[in-house]
Backbone as a ProteinNet text record, in pm:
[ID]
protein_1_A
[PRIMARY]
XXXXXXXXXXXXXXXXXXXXXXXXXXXXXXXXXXXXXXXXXXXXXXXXXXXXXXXXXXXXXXXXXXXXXXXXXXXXXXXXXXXXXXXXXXXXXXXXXXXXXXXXXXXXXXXXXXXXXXXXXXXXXXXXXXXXXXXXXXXXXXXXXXXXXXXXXXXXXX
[TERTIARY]
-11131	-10986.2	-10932.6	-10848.7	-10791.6	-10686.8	-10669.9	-10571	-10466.7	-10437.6	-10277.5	-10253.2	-10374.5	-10339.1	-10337.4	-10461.2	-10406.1	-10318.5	-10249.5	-10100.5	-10028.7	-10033.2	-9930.4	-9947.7	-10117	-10086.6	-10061.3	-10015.4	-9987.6	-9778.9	-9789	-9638.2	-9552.4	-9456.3	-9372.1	-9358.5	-9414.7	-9358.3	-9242.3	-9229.9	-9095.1	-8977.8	-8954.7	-8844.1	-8761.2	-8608.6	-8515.5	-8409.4	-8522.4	-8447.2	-8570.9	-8553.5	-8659.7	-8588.1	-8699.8	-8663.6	-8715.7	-8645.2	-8754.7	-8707.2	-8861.6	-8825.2	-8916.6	-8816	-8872.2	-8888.9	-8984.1	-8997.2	-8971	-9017.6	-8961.2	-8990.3	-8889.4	-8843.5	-8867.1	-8834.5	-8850.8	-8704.5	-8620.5	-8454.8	-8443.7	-8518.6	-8560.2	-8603.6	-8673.6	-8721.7	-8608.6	-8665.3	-8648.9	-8585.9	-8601.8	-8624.9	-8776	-8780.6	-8901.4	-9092.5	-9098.5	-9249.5	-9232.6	-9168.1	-9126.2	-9290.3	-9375.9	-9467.2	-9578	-9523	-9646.2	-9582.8	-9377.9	-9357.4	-9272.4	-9219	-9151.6	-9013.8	-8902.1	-8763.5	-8701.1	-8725.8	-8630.5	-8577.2	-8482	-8411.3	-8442.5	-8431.6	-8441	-8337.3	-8238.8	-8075	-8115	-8177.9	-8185.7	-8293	-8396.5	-8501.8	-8423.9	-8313.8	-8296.5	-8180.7	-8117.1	-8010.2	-8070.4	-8190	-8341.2	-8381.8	-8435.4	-8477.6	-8351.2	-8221.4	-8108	-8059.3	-8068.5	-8021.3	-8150	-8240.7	-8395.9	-8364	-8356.7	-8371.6	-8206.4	-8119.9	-7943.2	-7984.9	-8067.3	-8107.8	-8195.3	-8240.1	-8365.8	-8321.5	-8194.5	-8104.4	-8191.8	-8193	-8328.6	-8195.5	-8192.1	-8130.7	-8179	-8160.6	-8222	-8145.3	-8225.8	-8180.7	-8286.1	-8187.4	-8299.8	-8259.5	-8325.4	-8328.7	-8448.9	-8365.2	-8488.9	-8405.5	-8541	-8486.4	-8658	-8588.6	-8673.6	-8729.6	-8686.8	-8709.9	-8779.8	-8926.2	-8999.2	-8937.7	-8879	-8837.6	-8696.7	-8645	-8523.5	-8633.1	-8761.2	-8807.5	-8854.9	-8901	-8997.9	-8823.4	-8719.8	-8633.1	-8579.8	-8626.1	-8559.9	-8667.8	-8752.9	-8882.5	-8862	-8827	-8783.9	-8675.4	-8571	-8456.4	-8506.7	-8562.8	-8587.4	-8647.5	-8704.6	-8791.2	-8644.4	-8527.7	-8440.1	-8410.2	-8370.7	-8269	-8354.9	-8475.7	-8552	-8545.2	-8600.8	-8654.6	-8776	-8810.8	-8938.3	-9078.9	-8985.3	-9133.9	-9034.3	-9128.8	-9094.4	-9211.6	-9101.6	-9214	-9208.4	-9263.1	-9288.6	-9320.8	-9228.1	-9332.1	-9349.7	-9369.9	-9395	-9426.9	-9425.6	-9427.8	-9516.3	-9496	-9638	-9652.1	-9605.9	-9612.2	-9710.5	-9772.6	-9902.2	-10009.5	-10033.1	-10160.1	-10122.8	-10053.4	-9989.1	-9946	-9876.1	-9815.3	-9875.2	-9947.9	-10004.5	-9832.5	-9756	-9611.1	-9617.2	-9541.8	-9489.3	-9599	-9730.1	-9816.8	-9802.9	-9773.1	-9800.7	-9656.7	-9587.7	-9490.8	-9479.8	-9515.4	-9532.1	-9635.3	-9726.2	-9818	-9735.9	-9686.9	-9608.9	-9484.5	-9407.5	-9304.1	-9377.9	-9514.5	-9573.3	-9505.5	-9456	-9375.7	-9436.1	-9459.6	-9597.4	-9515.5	-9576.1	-9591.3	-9655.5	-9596.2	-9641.2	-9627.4	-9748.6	-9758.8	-9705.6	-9645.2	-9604.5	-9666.9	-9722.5	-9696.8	-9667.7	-9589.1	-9507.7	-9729.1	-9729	-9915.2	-10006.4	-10124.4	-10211	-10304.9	-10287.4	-10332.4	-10450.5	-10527.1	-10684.8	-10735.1	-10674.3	-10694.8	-10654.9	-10554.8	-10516.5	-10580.3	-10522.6	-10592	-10668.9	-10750.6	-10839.7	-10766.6	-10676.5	-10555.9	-10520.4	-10457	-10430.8	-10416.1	-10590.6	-10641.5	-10687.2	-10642.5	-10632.4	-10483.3	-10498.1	-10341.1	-10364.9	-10293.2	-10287.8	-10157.1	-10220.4	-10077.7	-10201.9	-10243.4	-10342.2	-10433.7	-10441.4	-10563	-10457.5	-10336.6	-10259.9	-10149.1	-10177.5	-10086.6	-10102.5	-10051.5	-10091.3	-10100.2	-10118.3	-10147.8	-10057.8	-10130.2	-10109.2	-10104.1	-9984.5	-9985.8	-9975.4	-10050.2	-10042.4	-10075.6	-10014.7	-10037.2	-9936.1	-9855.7	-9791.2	-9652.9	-9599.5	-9484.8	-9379.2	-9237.7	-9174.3	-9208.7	-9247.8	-9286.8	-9345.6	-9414.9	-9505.2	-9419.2	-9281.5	-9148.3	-9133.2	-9153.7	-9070.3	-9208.3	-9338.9	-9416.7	-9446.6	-9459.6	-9448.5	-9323.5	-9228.2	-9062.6	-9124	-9175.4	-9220.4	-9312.6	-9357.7	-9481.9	-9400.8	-9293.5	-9242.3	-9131.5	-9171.1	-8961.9	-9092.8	-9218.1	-9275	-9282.4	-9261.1	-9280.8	-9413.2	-9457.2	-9603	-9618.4
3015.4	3008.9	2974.9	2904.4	2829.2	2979.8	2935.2	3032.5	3026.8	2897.6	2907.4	2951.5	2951.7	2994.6	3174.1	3226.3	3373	3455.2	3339.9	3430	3422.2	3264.6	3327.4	3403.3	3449.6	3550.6	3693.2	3707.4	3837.3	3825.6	3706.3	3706.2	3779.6	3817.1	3922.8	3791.4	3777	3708.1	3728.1	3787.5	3855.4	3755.3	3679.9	3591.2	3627.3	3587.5	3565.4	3467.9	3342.1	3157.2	3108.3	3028	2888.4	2750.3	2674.4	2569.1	2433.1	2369.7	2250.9	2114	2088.5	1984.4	1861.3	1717.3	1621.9	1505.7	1449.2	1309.6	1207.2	1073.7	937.4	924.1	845.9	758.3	867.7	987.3	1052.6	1069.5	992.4	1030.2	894.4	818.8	716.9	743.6	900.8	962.5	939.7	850	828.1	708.8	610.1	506.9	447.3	520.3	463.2	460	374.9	360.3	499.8	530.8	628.9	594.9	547.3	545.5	666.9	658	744.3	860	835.6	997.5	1031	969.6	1006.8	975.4	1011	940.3	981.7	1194.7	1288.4	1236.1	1264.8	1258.3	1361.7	1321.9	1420.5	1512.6	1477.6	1552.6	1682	1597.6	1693.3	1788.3	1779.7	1853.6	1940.7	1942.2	2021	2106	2037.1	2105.8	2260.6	2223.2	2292.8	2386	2381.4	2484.9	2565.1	2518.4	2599.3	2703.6	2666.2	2702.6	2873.1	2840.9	2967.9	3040.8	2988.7	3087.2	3118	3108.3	3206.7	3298.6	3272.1	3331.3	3473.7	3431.1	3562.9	3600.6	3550.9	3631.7	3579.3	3487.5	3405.1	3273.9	3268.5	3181.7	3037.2	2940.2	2817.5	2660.3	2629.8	2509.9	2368.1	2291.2	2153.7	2044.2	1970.3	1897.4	1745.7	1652.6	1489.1	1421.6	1362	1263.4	1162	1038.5	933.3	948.2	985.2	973.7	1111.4	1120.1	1173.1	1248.9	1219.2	1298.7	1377.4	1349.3	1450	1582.5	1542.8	1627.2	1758.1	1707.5	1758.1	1858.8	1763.1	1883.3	2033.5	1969.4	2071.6	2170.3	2153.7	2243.5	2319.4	2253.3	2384.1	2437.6	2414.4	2470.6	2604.9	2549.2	2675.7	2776.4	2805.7	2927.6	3015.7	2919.1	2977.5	3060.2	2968.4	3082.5	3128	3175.2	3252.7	3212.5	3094.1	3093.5	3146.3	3131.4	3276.7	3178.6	3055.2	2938	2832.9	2794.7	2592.9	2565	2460.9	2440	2254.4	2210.8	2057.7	1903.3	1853.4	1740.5	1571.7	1609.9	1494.1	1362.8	1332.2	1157.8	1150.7	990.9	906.8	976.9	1087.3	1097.5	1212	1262.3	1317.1	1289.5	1174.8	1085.3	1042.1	1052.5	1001.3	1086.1	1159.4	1246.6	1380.4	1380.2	1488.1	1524.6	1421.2	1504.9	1593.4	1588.2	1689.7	1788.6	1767	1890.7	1987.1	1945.4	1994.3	2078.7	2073.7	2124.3	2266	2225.6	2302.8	2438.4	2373.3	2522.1	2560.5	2472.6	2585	2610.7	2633.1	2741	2873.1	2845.7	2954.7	3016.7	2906.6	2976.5	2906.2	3013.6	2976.1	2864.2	2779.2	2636.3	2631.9	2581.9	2505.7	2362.6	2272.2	2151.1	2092.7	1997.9	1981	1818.4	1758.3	1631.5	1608	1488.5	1502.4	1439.2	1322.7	1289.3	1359.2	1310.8	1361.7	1269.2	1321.8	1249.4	1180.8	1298.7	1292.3	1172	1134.6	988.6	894.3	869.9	743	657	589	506.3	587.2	599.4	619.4	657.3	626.1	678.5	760.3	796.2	865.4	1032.7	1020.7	1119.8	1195	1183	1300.7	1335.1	1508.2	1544.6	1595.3	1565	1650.9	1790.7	1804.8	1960.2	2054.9	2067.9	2120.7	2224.2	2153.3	2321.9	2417.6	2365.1	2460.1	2553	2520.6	2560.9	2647	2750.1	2870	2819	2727.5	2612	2490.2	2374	2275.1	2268.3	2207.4	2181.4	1979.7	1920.2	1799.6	1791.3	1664.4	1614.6	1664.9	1785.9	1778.6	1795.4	1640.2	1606.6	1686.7	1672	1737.7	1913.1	1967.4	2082.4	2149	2092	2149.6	2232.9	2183.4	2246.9	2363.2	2376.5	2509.8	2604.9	2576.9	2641.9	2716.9	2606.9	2600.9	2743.5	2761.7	2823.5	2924.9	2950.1	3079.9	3155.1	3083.2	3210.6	3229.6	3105.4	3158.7	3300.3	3285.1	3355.8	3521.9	3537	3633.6	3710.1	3872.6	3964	3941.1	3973.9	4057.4	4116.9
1270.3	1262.2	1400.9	1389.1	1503.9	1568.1	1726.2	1786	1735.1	1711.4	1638.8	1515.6	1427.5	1267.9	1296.7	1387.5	1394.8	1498.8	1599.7	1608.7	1474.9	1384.9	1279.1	1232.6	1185.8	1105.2	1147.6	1300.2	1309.6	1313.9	1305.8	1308	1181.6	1198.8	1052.6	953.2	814.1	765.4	639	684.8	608.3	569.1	423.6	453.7	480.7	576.4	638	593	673	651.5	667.6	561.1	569.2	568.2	676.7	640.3	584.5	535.3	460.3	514	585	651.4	629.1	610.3	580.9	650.9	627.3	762.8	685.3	767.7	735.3	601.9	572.2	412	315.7	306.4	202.4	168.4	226.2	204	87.7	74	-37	-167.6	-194.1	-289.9	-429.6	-503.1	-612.6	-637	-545.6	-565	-494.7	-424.6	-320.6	-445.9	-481.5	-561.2	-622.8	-730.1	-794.4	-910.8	-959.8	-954.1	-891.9	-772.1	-688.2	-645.7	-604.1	-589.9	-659.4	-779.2	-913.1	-877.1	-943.5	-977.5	-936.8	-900.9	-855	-681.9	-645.5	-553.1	-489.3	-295.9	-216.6	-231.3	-264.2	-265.1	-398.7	-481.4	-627.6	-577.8	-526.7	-490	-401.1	-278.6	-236	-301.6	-369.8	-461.1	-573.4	-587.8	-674.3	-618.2	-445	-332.8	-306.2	-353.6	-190	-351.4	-479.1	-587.5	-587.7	-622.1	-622.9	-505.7	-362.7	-283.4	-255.2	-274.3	-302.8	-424.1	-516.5	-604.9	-605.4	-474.1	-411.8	-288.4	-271.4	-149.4	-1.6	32.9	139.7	154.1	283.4	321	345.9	324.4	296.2	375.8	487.5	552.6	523.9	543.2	475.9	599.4	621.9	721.4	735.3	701.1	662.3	816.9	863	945.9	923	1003.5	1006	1132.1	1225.2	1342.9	1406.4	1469.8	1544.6	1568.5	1695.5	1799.2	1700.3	1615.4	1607.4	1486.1	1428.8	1414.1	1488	1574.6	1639	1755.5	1747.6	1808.2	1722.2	1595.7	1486.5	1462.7	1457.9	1491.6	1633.3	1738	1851.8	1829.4	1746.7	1745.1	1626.4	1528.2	1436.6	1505.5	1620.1	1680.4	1724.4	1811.5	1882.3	1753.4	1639.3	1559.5	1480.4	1456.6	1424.7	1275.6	1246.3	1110.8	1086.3	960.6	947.4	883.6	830.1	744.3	752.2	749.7	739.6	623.4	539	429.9	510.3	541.2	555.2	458.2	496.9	418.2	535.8	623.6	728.9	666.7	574.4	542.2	566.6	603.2	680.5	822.7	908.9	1012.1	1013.2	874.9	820.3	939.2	918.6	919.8	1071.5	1185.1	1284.2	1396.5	1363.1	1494.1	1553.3	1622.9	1713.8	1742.8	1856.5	1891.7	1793.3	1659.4	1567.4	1548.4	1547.7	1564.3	1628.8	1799.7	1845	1876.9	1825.9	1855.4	1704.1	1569.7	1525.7	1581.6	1649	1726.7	1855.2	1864.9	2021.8	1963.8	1828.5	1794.1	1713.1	1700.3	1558	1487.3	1407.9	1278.8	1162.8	1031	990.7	915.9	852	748.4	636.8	561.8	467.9	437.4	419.2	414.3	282.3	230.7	77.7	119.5	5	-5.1	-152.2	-228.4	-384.4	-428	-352.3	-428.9	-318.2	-396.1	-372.9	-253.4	-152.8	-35.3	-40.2	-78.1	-70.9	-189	-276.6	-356	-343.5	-240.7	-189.8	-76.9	-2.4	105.7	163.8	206.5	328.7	446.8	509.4	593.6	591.8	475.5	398.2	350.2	445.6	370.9	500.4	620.5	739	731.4	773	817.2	913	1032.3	1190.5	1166.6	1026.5	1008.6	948.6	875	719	855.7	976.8	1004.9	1057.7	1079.9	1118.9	1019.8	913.6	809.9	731.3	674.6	626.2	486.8	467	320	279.2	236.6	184	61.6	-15	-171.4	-179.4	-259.3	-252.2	-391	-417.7	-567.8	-671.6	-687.4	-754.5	-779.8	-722.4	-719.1	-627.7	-709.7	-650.7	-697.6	-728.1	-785.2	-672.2	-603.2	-462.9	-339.7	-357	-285.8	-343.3	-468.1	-545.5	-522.8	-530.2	-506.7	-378.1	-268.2	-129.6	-129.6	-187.2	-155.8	-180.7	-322.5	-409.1	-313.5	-254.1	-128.6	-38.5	41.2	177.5	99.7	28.9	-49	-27.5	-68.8	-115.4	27.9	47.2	178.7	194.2	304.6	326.5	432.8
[MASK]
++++++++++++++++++++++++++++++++++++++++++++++++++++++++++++++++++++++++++++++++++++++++++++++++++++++++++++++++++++++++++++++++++++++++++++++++++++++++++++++

């Protein structure tokens, strides 16, 4: 086990606020090769997450950008105001960005990885994530559904 996976796990994970954060072109979701990541909308998917967790009294922030660097600032900003999980879905920046890695291990706030397919059957590219050893789990392959799942553990005490 990596240093960074067991400070998280001594961290409180007690939900608070989560946040769900998305990388490039997923603000395209449901038009984008709806084929491979289906029809639903990013807007509807988060309309879905902010609806369950007001529901379980868990406060809920969402946040898509295209751009690296305004990720990777929103990831230092969540430590200041003490979010408690980040559920992720980094795009293509999966397969690409050490930056955003490495910035998820220097806030240790634990993660969850979402992708809507299934990584591991597509390109060859594809199929590394510079997030997955650091993540207190990955859901891939099923759709938008992998958010509500991903929610259902950060939402759970321990």
């Amino acid at each position: 086990m990596s240093k960074t996976r067991r400070k998280q796990g001594k961290r409180s994970r007690t939900p608070g606020s989560i946040l769900v954060l998305n990388g490039p072109n997923l603000n395209l979701l449901g038009t984008r090769e709806p084929e491979i990541y289906g029809s639903e909308s990013l807007d509807s998917i988060h309309q879905r997450l902010t609806a369950s967790a007001k529901k379980a009294g868990v406060a809920l922030e969402v946040f898509q950008s295209n751009q690296e660097g305004a990720l990777i600032e929103r990831v230092h900003a969540a430590k200041k105001q003490g979010i408690s999980w980040i559920i992720v879905n980094p795009g293509g920046l999966t397969h690409t960005s050490v930056a955003l890695r490495d910035a998820f291990a220097s806030v240790e706030i634990p993660f969850i990885e979402v992708h809507l397919s299934n990584i591991y059957s597509r390109e060859p590219f594809r199929r590394h994530s510079y997030f997955s050893d650091l993540a207190a789990g990955t859901i891939c392959g099923l759709g938008s559904r992998g958010y509500d799942l991903a929610l259902q553990f950060a939402m759970q005490p321990r």
